[in-house]
Every structure is written in structure tokens, then in C-alpha cells.
Amino acid sequence: MLAVLTAALTLYVSCVPLLSASFQRTQDAQRVPLAAQNILRQCAGLRAIPGPAADFLDRERSDRYEPGTRPTLIKNATLWTGARNGSEIVYGDILLDKGLVRGIGYIPEALYADGDTDVVDAHGGWVTPGLVDLHTHVGLISAPVTAGSIALSSPHGPVVPWLRSIDGFNTHDEAFALAVAGGVTSVQVLPGSENAIGGQAFMVKLRKTSERSPTSMLIEPPYTLNGSKPDPNLPPRWRHLKQACGETVQAYGNRMDTMWALRSAYAEASRVRDAQDAFCARAEAGLWNDIAGQSYPEDLRWEALVDVLRGRVKVSTHCYEAVDLDAMVRLTQEFKFPIASFHHAHEAYLVPDVLKQTYGGVPTIALFADSERFKREAYRGSPFSPRILADRGFPVVMKSDHPVLISRYLLFEAQQAHYYGLPPHLALAAVTSVPAAAAGLSHRIGILREGADADVVLWDSHPLQLGATPRKVWIDGILQVGNDTDHILIGPGKKGPEWREPPRETALKFDGLPPLTSNRTVAGRVAFRNVKEVFLRQAGDEAGIVQHFGADGKMGVTHVIVDRGRVSCVGPVCEGEGRNAELVVDLRGGTIAPGMMAFGTALGIEEIEGEPSTGDGAAFDPLRQDVPKIMGDVGGLVRADDALLFGTRNALVSHRAGVTYATTSFARSPVPLRGKFMGGLSVTFRTGAPNALERTAIIKPITALHISIGRALPAFNYPNSASLSTQIATLRHLLLDGEDPRTPTGECFKKAADGSIPLVIEVSSADIMATLIRLKSEVEEKRGTYMHIVFSRATEAHLLAEEIAHAKIGVILSPSKQFPWSWDDRRIIAGPPLTNGTALTTLLKHGVTVGLGTWQTTHVPTTRFDVGWAVLESNNWINKRQAYELVSTNLEKLLDLEGWVGDMGDLVAYEGGSALDFTSRPVAIASPARALVELL
């Protein structure tokens, strides 16, 4: 054996010179280009993995540091850091300097004793990282919306990966300041969803820089932006891309067309990638002659998708249904690329095992908390999805999709997710550390640690408490909200220890859709024990709500007896009467309060808001088209009760949430569009009724006459839209006997002029309201009558609060959380932490009767939380009795329903706490009109 090895080695040694000479001749024959080093560097860069440099957290200052910014020490804080999956809490101080977090916990006095440091005492308050909104269109649909401020989806084909959201980013969007006021410091700005690949997205901080440019607001922009070259000494930065599927892409075909567009695009990108790999393989092998005269294969149209295939892009994919999620997973497997996050994903909880097959690993799921059912592909969404998916091992993000939901209220999404079962540490992580990680930026945002960006929020309560408001917000260590010189009063009523903890769990846990039907009904006596607050309806001249137990400062619990749906006894004396009750219900410190009313949505006249086939269909607008003569009415006035649907999922979910009544018309704004001029005749009905023939189903078949006056948003402005002056002239004509009173239009406008039916006018602008007040005086003077007018929507009503009160006009703020959607809506009162007071408190202080409504049908179940939020924003100037009136008896007064509901109105029993916060859940409805108690 040794002889054989020796012979083989001798042969090898003798051949080496020959092999080396041959190899040298091959090398000598290669013509090495002058750019060889650049080519090799570029090829080596293809294998580089994006992410921060190894020493990133050791940096001395942030790349976003503004010279002259003073250090800030926040002391005596409860610091939720975001570390350890959101479970780490540190009690101590945090030091911000040069745009960075420089210390957490114990901060030696020597670091700030020079007097140059701003010191803020948190008094034990909660401090978190700045919130991160992973899905927005901030700056692409800028508020207020004008024709020149919309840059969302491209009309130039289903696949446009070469487009970049930064190129349409408007720095004048008023949403920036409002989002920061909600604690949001960073957002992902995504192109729209009407393209299968809508373009490149960018992560942005909402602080306007001294440079005042969109580029300066970017977080770690890709090195290639604006033609710059990567630094070979640093790893590349993450890029971001938006994909979509399902209903929103159907302008370019159906679902099959969408997937073919995606497959063909990635096939083209694969060819470019393969050409690059082949070119680099030859260059790195020294085979320069094989690529002589060739340049590095590039195509500006497909370079972003090539990076996707190389795993260098965080892809956000908009998909709702199982069919689309499954198709996208197959796409990732076919072309071998990861998806960082699936957005919306209402059916993700139905197919978790499918999503785990996504190439590259388990994706993050970015969800709404309560926007199920707003279109067909969201119809099966469940509010329990965040908890279900977290239990299955998915990172969960809560997002706004601004302006679908306003980014300022991102934290409300996390609060609701917690209410429906997501653990508190994961709920907070869902708007901080998890979205930061999904964007590839967890080394600098969404977390508090030394070396991270100084994006910090000091809250007035635990962040998961309803109405949690920032006391101060810093971005890059620069104070954005909460300057002491502003003298804004924030959270004065949040002093008890309960405000320092997350809301306790409500035992709401389902592994799918929530139930829609009641458990049972009781026609006899029901005794409610351990009731902390009792608010009952009162009829007569002093109609309204009376607090019978639990007045401010009064402690303890009591008993309430209900016989055949009516309260017969309140107080400790009722304990004996409860012994022979058919059913005893322990409310565990809960509340009994009036059933609430929905106003301003299409509840009851459509099943799915975005699916016309489930609703009334297109109605005629007499200011845009001629009404068919067969109707016999030039105005085409229609009745909502003719289109009522009972048993819709939205109505039943609302009923179980304590919203037992609804007033619905055709003048509603489910999205920020101005409605048709003629809104028809509204109907008031019971949300839990089985059908229109049930005795108590329809409360009042004709409730009010509705019209809408204002300017249409430019994106939705029809060529034949009537001018504002035309709308006013038409209204004047109709109110002054302009049409035959034998027609529905003539009859109802005569009644409106006489004050025998409320005239509800959807209007936003204070200038238009002033014109309408003048018109009211004109009509009343000429006809000798008194009109019953209500302004709904009424965004700018606060500017005319005194005049509206003097004119005896009521107001329904809809929605209650205001936003400068359009030019007509632009002058809002933002409320704390930006202003003292709100539009609601301004109107109430001037003696205006005010009700609250909402736009979106899917948000009706959260009415009680909206009311609770309004109370907290008023700094408790509004008491609980007034709060319940806003969504019950005040609406009944405004809509002339007092004799139709009155003291026969429903009462709702809530277990666990107040109906106006997250501590309770509805468990029963006492209905005097139906003579029963319904157990939910």
C-alpha cells in the first residue's frame, strides 16, 4: 500500500508544473477590464445580508441627530422596553442624547448634572417606544384631501415595482401631527392596493426635519436611492415592497389574472437575476473573455423584484381570504422568496398551517381589530384573530391602513386586541417591536435599549387603558408633543391605581366568529346582583337619563329587579324580592344602562358595506340625473324602511354589543365621501329584531328627512356634481313650497318647513352651516313656522357653537373622533394632547343638544368605547349620565323619538365594570317593550 501511495505522489508532483503552466497560459489569455475590482465588489455584494452593522448600537450619535438638541432625562418611569417578547419592564430612568437612548434604569447623576439636560419626572408613568404603524398611506392621501394631494395606486398596469412611494410623499399632510399626538413616531408608507405590485414602500419618521424634505424623513433609505452607491464596508439596508391580491386588484382582471401578473413579473425578474449570477460566476472565476464587452445585467424596471428574489426586501402583502393567502404562499414557494408580512388577512386564523408554509419562514400577520365585514373578503373576519394567531406562533401586528383607520388611533387597535384576548405584552408589542422587526428595523425603533433611536412616549395611563394619551412624545430625542408651555391638561382624572395597570381580562374568548344569537330569554323576574352603577331612562318633561345608583364618589354594589323586562326595584331593599326570581345574574360590579343607538351608517339596509349586491342598490340623485317619471316625484324621495334587512351580521353583533337601536337613512358616509343631496326618509329600528313583521322591530318607520350639502372630495367628484350654490338654491326652493305637496318630496319638505318632521342635514363646513342658519331664519319668517333642524357630521360646528345654540339647531357629531378629511372638514379641534377641549365639549358648553354617530357600520359595536373616549378627552368634564345621553336620549330628542322609545327603551346589563371602558362585557338586555330579558 505504501508503494502505491509513493508512486501516486511522485506522478502528482511531476504533473503539477504542467498543470500550472496550462492554467497560467489560460490566465495570461484573459483580458482583465479596468473595472474588474468594481465588478467583483458588486458581485460579492449580491451575497451580503441586509441588516445593521455589527457595531451599530455603539454609535455615538444618530444619523438623524439635529445639532443643538438638548439631552433629556426621563426619571421615575415605568419603562416597557419591548425586549423579551414584550415582557420586560424596567423601573427607573431613561436618558436621551444625540438622538439615541444612552441609558436605561439607573442613570448616574454625573451624566446630567451639568445643567444642560432637560429633566422630566414621569411620576411612575408608563414610558414606551414610539409606536410603529406598519401599514399606512400617510402622505399619499394627504389631509385635507385635494386634487393635487393623491398619489396612491397607479393606473398603468397591475405590476409597477419601479414606482416608489417616496416620490409621491407629501410633507404637508396634516395627519403627521395628529398621528404623533397618538404616540405614533414611525410609519411604513405603502403604495395603494389596486396594483398586484404597487411599488416600493419606505419607512418614515413623522418628525419634520430642518431640511423639510421627504428624503430626510426616511429611516435607513436604501443606499441605491437617488443613484448613490452602497458602502462596501457596511451591510446593505432593507428595502420594502407592496403586493396585493383579491378584490382591490380587479380593475386589471380577476384573481387568476392577478396571480398570472405576479408570476410573469417574477419570471422576468428571475431571468435578470439568473443573468447576473451567470455574469458574476464568470467574473469571479476570472473568465473575463467570456463577458468581454458586456456590462453587469441590470433592468431598472425589475431591479426591485430581483432584490426580492435575493431575500433583500421586506415584502408587505395585502390579502384577505384563504384563496388569496394560499395562492401567495404557492407563489413564494415557486419563486423562492420570503414575505415579511401579510396585511389585513381576515381569514388568516382559518388557514394558519398554510401560512406557515410561506417560503423563508413564518410571516408576520398585520390585522385590524374591528373592521370585519366592511367588504366581502373581510366578511369572515374575527375580532379574536390576533389572539388565535398569536397562540399558533405568529408574530401579530395591529395597524391602521391610514386613512381607512386614522393612524392617530393605532393604539386603540392594540387595546381592542387585548380586550378580545391578546395578552397585554403582545398587544403592546403589536404596535412597537413586532412591526419594527417586520420592517427589519428592530435595531433602532420599536424598542428601548441603549443605542436605539430616541423615539419615546410618556403616557398618562397604562397604554392599554381606553383613551390612553401621550403626555409627551420625543422623536430622535426632540420633543414633538407635550411642551409645558402649551398648558394642555392631560389625564387629570386618571389618578387611581387601576389606571397604572392594563384592563383586566373580560373572559371573551372564541376560536372563530363571535356568536350572533342570544342564549335564552326570560319573560319572568330576573334579579341582578352586585350592580355598581344604574342608569335608567326617565320620561315626561324631564326626559333623559337618571343615575339611580353609583353616583360619583359613592361606593358599593346594589340589587336590581326586572319584571317582564321592566325595572321594578333598585337598591339593597330588593334583595328579598330576588329570592323568587326565575334567574339571578351576578354582574360582579357591573353596570345597567340604556341601550345605545347607532346613527350615520348603513346599518340595516345592507349586509356588507362594500358589496352593493347586498344592499339597496344605486338610488337616483335628482341633482345629477332625472328621476324616472314612473316614480311620480321629481325629487325621487325614498324611504329607508322599504329597504330594511333584519338579521344582518352587523346588526346582530351591534345588538350584542349594547347598541339596541339604529336610525338609518340613505345619506350616510361609510367612507369619506359626500353623500347624495337627497338622503331620503330615515327609519328607526331594533337591531336584534328577526324581521320587519315582529311587533317591536320598527320603532318609527319615518323618522326624519335627510339631505347632504357640501363639496365632493376631488377623487370622487362626478362631472355632473351639483355646485354648492345649486344645492342651497334647491333646498330653499323645496322648503318654500317649491314642489307639489301631493308628491312625497313636496309633502315631506313642507313638513320639514313646518317643523313637523326633523330635517337632518349632513354638513361639515362652518361657512355652509352659517348659510343654512340664515336660510332657516328666512323660511321661518316667510312661513311663520319653527323648523326642527339637525346638523350631522358637523365637523366644524364648534366654530359656530353659540350661533347654533341660538338657532336651536341640534348636532350629531359623526364620527365622534374628528379628522380633517376634506376642505370642508379642515378646521377641527384635535383634543388632548394638542388642544384643551374638543368639538363635543365646546358645543355642550354652549347649550347645544349633541348626539354621537359613526360612519362605518363595522364600528357600531365599539360605540360604547367611543363614548368612553369622549368622556376621557373632556378630562371628565362630561359625566357618565351625559355620556350615555349622547348615544341614547339625546339622539331621541334630536330625531323626535322620545314618545317612540322613552321609558320603554331597552336597558343593557354589563358584567365586570363600567359600560364605557374595557373592564366589562354585555351579558343581558332588559326590554320593556318586549316584556322579557334577553341573555347574551
XYZ file of N, CA, C and O in Angstrom, residues 427-523:
388
model
N -49.982 42.645 22.974
C -50.760 43.753 22.415
C -49.890 44.991 22.245
O -49.958 45.675 21.219
N -49.055 45.302 23.244
C -48.146 46.440 23.112
C -47.069 46.171 22.069
O -46.710 47.060 21.287
N -46.567 44.943 22.052
C -45.558 44.599 21.046
C -46.116 44.716 19.633
O -45.378 45.003 18.686
N -47.430 44.518 19.483
C -48.061 44.534 18.161
C -48.033 45.905 17.509
O -48.300 46.017 16.307
N -47.737 46.958 18.283
C -47.646 48.301 17.696
C -46.274 48.930 17.967
O -46.104 50.137 17.809
N -45.315 48.102 18.364
C -43.962 48.618 18.610
C -42.906 47.661 18.058
O -42.492 47.786 16.913
N -42.503 46.703 18.855
C -41.362 45.867 18.493
C -41.642 44.913 17.345
O -40.757 44.656 16.515
N -42.859 44.371 17.275
C -43.142 43.406 16.202
C -43.186 44.087 14.834
O -42.563 43.601 13.873
N -43.900 45.214 14.655
C -43.824 45.872 13.343
C -42.419 46.354 13.009
O -42.020 46.340 11.827
N -41.648 46.780 14.010
C -40.274 47.190 13.740
C -39.463 46.017 13.203
O -38.681 46.162 12.245
N -39.645 44.839 13.802
C -38.926 43.652 13.334
C -39.383 43.254 11.935
O -38.561 42.865 11.089
N -40.689 43.357 11.676
C -41.208 43.003 10.352
C -40.648 43.922 9.274
O -40.533 43.523 8.110
N -40.288 45.138 9.655
C -39.707 46.078 8.702
C -38.187 45.992 8.651
O -37.540 46.713 7.890
N -37.603 45.127 9.482
C -36.146 44.998 9.503
C -35.454 46.116 10.231
O -34.263 46.381 10.004
N -36.160 46.777 11.161
C -35.598 47.947 11.831
C -35.634 47.828 13.354
O -35.597 48.831 14.057
N -35.683 46.608 13.856
C -35.796 46.422 15.303
C -34.512 46.790 16.030
O -34.499 46.836 17.264
N -33.450 47.078 15.308
C -32.217 47.518 15.952
C -32.288 48.990 16.346
O -31.438 49.456 17.101
N -33.331 49.714 15.841
C -33.335 51.145 16.149
C -34.698 51.715 16.534
O -34.770 52.747 17.189
N -35.811 51.100 16.135
C -37.131 51.614 16.508
C -37.961 50.487 17.117
O -37.633 49.316 16.995
N -39.042 50.865 17.804
C -39.947 49.886 18.390
C -39.426 49.229 19.634
O -40.044 48.287 20.150
N -38.296 49.713 20.155
C -37.695 49.102 21.335
C -36.908 50.161 22.086
O -36.426 51.131 21.498
N -36.816 49.997 23.398
C -35.991 50.878 24.220
C -34.772 50.098 24.684
O -34.890 49.152 25.464
N -33.616 50.483 24.183
C -32.358 49.916 24.659
C -31.246 50.887 24.284
O -31.419 51.738 23.390
N -30.132 50.777 24.929
C -29.029 51.686 24.668
C -28.572 51.555 23.215
O -28.328 50.448 22.734
N -28.473 52.685 22.550
C -28.059 52.704 21.148
C -29.201 52.771 20.165
O -28.989 53.032 18.983
N -30.432 52.525 20.645
C -31.602 52.624 19.757
C -31.978 54.090 19.576
O -31.531 54.977 20.307
N -32.818 54.365 18.583
C -33.274 55.724 18.348
C -34.096 56.219 19.538
O -34.849 55.447 20.158
N -33.997 57.515 19.801
C -34.687 58.115 20.952
C -36.108 58.503 20.575
O -36.487 59.675 20.617
N -36.892 57.502 20.199
C -38.321 57.692 19.912
C -39.081 57.142 21.111
O -39.165 55.920 21.306
N -39.658 58.033 21.909
C -40.148 57.664 23.230
C -41.480 58.357 23.499
O -41.675 59.513 23.098
N -42.391 57.641 24.176
C -43.686 58.203 24.549
C -43.889 58.027 26.046
O -43.707 56.927 26.580
N -44.268 59.117 26.715
C -44.680 59.087 28.113
C -46.198 59.205 28.147
O -46.754 60.190 27.656
N -46.871 58.201 28.723
C -48.328 58.118 28.679
C -48.953 58.609 29.976
O -48.310 58.575 31.030
N -50.232 58.998 29.897
C -50.945 59.440 31.091
C -51.565 58.287 31.871
O -52.144 58.485 32.938
N -51.482 57.066 31.339
C -52.018 55.875 31.991
C -51.345 54.671 31.347
O -50.486 54.834 30.465
N -51.732 53.481 31.780
C -51.212 52.307 31.068
C -51.677 52.389 29.613
O -52.841 52.700 29.338
N -50.788 52.121 28.663
C -51.151 52.313 27.259
C -52.347 51.497 26.775
O -52.963 51.861 25.766
N -52.690 50.416 27.463
C -53.826 49.617 27.022
C -55.139 50.050 27.652
O -56.183 49.466 27.372
N -55.095 51.087 28.481
C -56.329 51.645 29.014
C -57.006 52.489 27.933
O -56.347 53.214 27.183
N -58.327 52.408 27.851
C -59.064 53.206 26.890
C -58.715 54.688 27.062
O -58.677 55.200 28.180
N -58.467 55.363 25.944
C -58.188 56.790 25.988
C -56.795 57.144 26.448
O -56.519 58.327 26.705
N -55.886 56.165 26.551
C -54.510 56.475 26.932
C -53.968 57.561 25.996
O -54.056 57.444 24.770
N -53.403 58.600 26.578
C -52.981 59.773 25.812
C -51.529 60.098 26.121
O -51.130 60.084 27.297
N -50.741 60.413 25.123
C -49.354 60.805 25.401
C -49.277 62.112 26.184
O -49.929 63.091 25.824
N -48.501 62.102 27.253
C -48.158 63.357 27.927
C -47.034 64.052 27.187
O -47.025 65.274 27.068
N -46.113 63.245 26.678
C -45.010 63.788 25.888
C -44.583 62.749 24.855
O -44.650 61.551 25.104
N -44.128 63.239 23.697
C -43.619 62.370 22.634
C -42.305 62.962 22.128
O -42.240 64.156 21.793
N -41.282 62.114 22.088
C -39.995 62.512 21.508
C -39.724 61.672 20.268
O -39.981 60.470 20.261
N -39.218 62.298 19.228
C -38.709 61.589 18.052
C -37.276 62.042 17.839
O -36.999 63.256 17.768
N -36.360 61.089 17.782
C -34.926 61.396 17.694
C -34.493 62.284 18.859
O -33.602 63.132 18.718
N -35.145 62.099 20.015
C -34.791 62.873 21.186
C -35.306 64.297 21.186
O -34.995 65.073 22.096
N -36.114 64.661 20.192
C -36.645 66.021 20.070
C -38.122 65.993 20.464
O -38.906 65.226 19.898
N -38.497 66.821 21.411
C -39.870 66.845 21.894
C -40.814 67.304 20.790
O -40.632 68.360 20.191
N -41.840 66.485 20.531
C -42.829 66.783 19.494
C -44.175 67.178 20.075
O -44.913 67.967 19.502
N -44.528 66.579 21.196
C -45.819 66.799 21.849
C -45.582 66.916 23.345
O -44.778 66.162 23.911
N -46.281 67.858 24.007
C -46.232 67.931 25.458
C -45.330 69.005 26.009
O -44.886 68.912 27.158
N -45.082 70.051 25.209
C -44.302 71.165 25.736
C -45.072 71.816 26.888
O -46.247 72.173 26.743
N -44.432 71.976 28.019
C -45.116 72.505 29.197
C -45.679 73.900 28.968
O -46.663 74.297 29.603
N -45.085 74.640 28.049
C -45.571 75.998 27.784
C -46.898 76.001 27.039
O -47.544 77.047 26.934
N -47.326 74.837 26.518
C -48.618 74.764 25.830
C -49.791 74.732 26.802
O -50.925 75.016 26.424
N -49.513 74.323 28.043
C -50.531 74.292 29.105
C -51.761 73.466 28.704
O -52.897 73.877 28.899
N -51.513 72.302 28.125
C -52.597 71.383 27.781
C -52.830 70.444 28.959
O -51.895 69.820 29.474
N -54.063 70.344 29.378
C -54.415 69.474 30.504
C -54.607 68.052 29.978
O -55.448 67.813 29.102
N -53.840 67.113 30.507
C -53.865 65.740 30.016
C -54.089 64.781 31.169
O -53.320 64.744 32.134
N -55.169 64.020 31.085
C -55.423 62.929 32.021
C -55.585 63.294 33.470
O -55.089 62.556 34.347
N -56.289 64.396 33.807
C -56.401 64.741 35.234
C -57.216 63.741 36.041
O -57.049 63.641 37.256
N -58.115 62.981 35.399
C -58.949 62.041 36.138
C -58.366 60.658 36.258
O -59.009 59.748 36.795
N -57.130 60.468 35.789
C -56.541 59.126 35.770
C -55.524 58.983 36.902
O -54.345 58.744 36.668
N -56.020 59.112 38.122
C -55.117 59.132 39.268
C -55.117 57.826 40.055
O -54.193 57.555 40.803
N -56.152 57.011 39.928
C -56.241 55.796 40.719
C -55.260 54.732 40.275
O -54.746 54.756 39.141
N -54.990 53.755 41.127
C -54.033 52.688 40.771
C -54.489 51.848 39.587
O -53.661 51.253 38.899
N -55.815 51.802 39.350
C -56.305 50.989 38.236
C -55.812 51.507 36.892
O -55.713 50.752 35.918
N -55.498 52.806 36.837
C -55.012 53.382 35.579
C -53.571 52.989 35.281
O -53.105 53.146 34.156
N -52.854 52.485 36.285
C -51.444 52.109 36.096
C -51.292 50.668 35.611
O -50.181 50.218 35.342
N -52.396 49.947 35.516
C -52.364 48.546 35.107
C -53.169 48.361 33.831
O -54.064 49.158 33.526
N -52.889 47.305 33.064
C -53.739 47.029 31.902
C -55.131 46.608 32.351
O -55.305 46.089 33.457
N -56.158 46.841 31.547
C -57.513 46.405 31.921
C -57.526 44.901 32.157
O -56.858 44.135 31.453
N -58.284 44.493 33.140
C -58.357 43.055 33.428
C -59.099 42.339 32.292
O -59.898 42.924 31.577
N -58.815 41.047 32.173
C -59.427 40.265 31.106
C -60.929 40.135 31.326
O -61.408 40.069 32.456
N -61.664 40.104 30.220
C -63.128 40.037 30.297
C -63.669 38.650 30.012
O -64.879 38.477 29.914
N -62.794 37.662 29.856
C -63.200 36.273 29.574
C -63.895 36.145 28.236
O -64.649 35.213 28.008
N -63.621 37.081 27.325
C -64.161 36.964 25.964
C -63.191 36.126 25.135
O -62.140 36.618 24.727
N -63.510 34.884 24.898
C -62.610 34.020 24.140
C -63.411 33.081 23.251
O -64.164 32.240 23.734
N -63.234 33.276 21.953
C -63.822 32.368 20.978
C -62.746 32.053 19.947
O -61.863 32.865 19.685
N -62.821 30.884 19.352
C -61.820 30.482 18.373
C -62.306 30.705 16.942
O -61.910 30.003 16.031
N -63.157 31.664 16.773
C -63.668 31.981 15.440
C -64.586 33.164 15.507
O -64.354 34.110 16.257
N -65.667 33.115 14.745
C -66.607 34.220 14.720
C -67.362 34.305 16.043
O -67.679 33.283 16.648
N -67.650 35.516 16.493
C -68.425 35.650 17.735
C -69.853 35.180 17.523
O -70.373 35.202 16.401
N -70.537 34.769 18.570
C -71.928 34.321 18.420
C -72.827 35.491 18.042
O -72.534 36.653 18.340
N -73.944 35.186 17.392
C -74.869 36.217 16.928
C -76.216 36.166 17.639
O -76.948 37.153 17.644
N -76.550 35.045 18.212
C -77.877 34.880 18.812
C -77.766 34.859 20.330
O -76.698 34.616 20.898
N -78.900 35.101 20.995
C -78.923 35.101 22.451
C -78.956 33.666 22.973
O -79.360 32.731 22.273
N -78.530 33.509 24.227
C -78.541 32.185 24.851
C -79.953 31.763 25.250
O -80.348 30.614 25.084
N -80.718 32.712 25.797
C -82.084 32.408 26.222
C -82.806 33.719 26.518
O -82.177 34.782 26.610
N -84.107 33.653 26.649
C -84.903 34.800 27.069
C -85.726 34.404 28.286
O -86.125 33.236 28.437
N -85.968 35.378 29.160
C -86.725 35.146 30.392
C -87.862 36.156 30.438
O -87.629 37.370 30.438
N -89.075 35.668 30.465
C -90.246 36.549 30.499
C -90.671 36.892 31.923
O -91.496 37.779 32.128
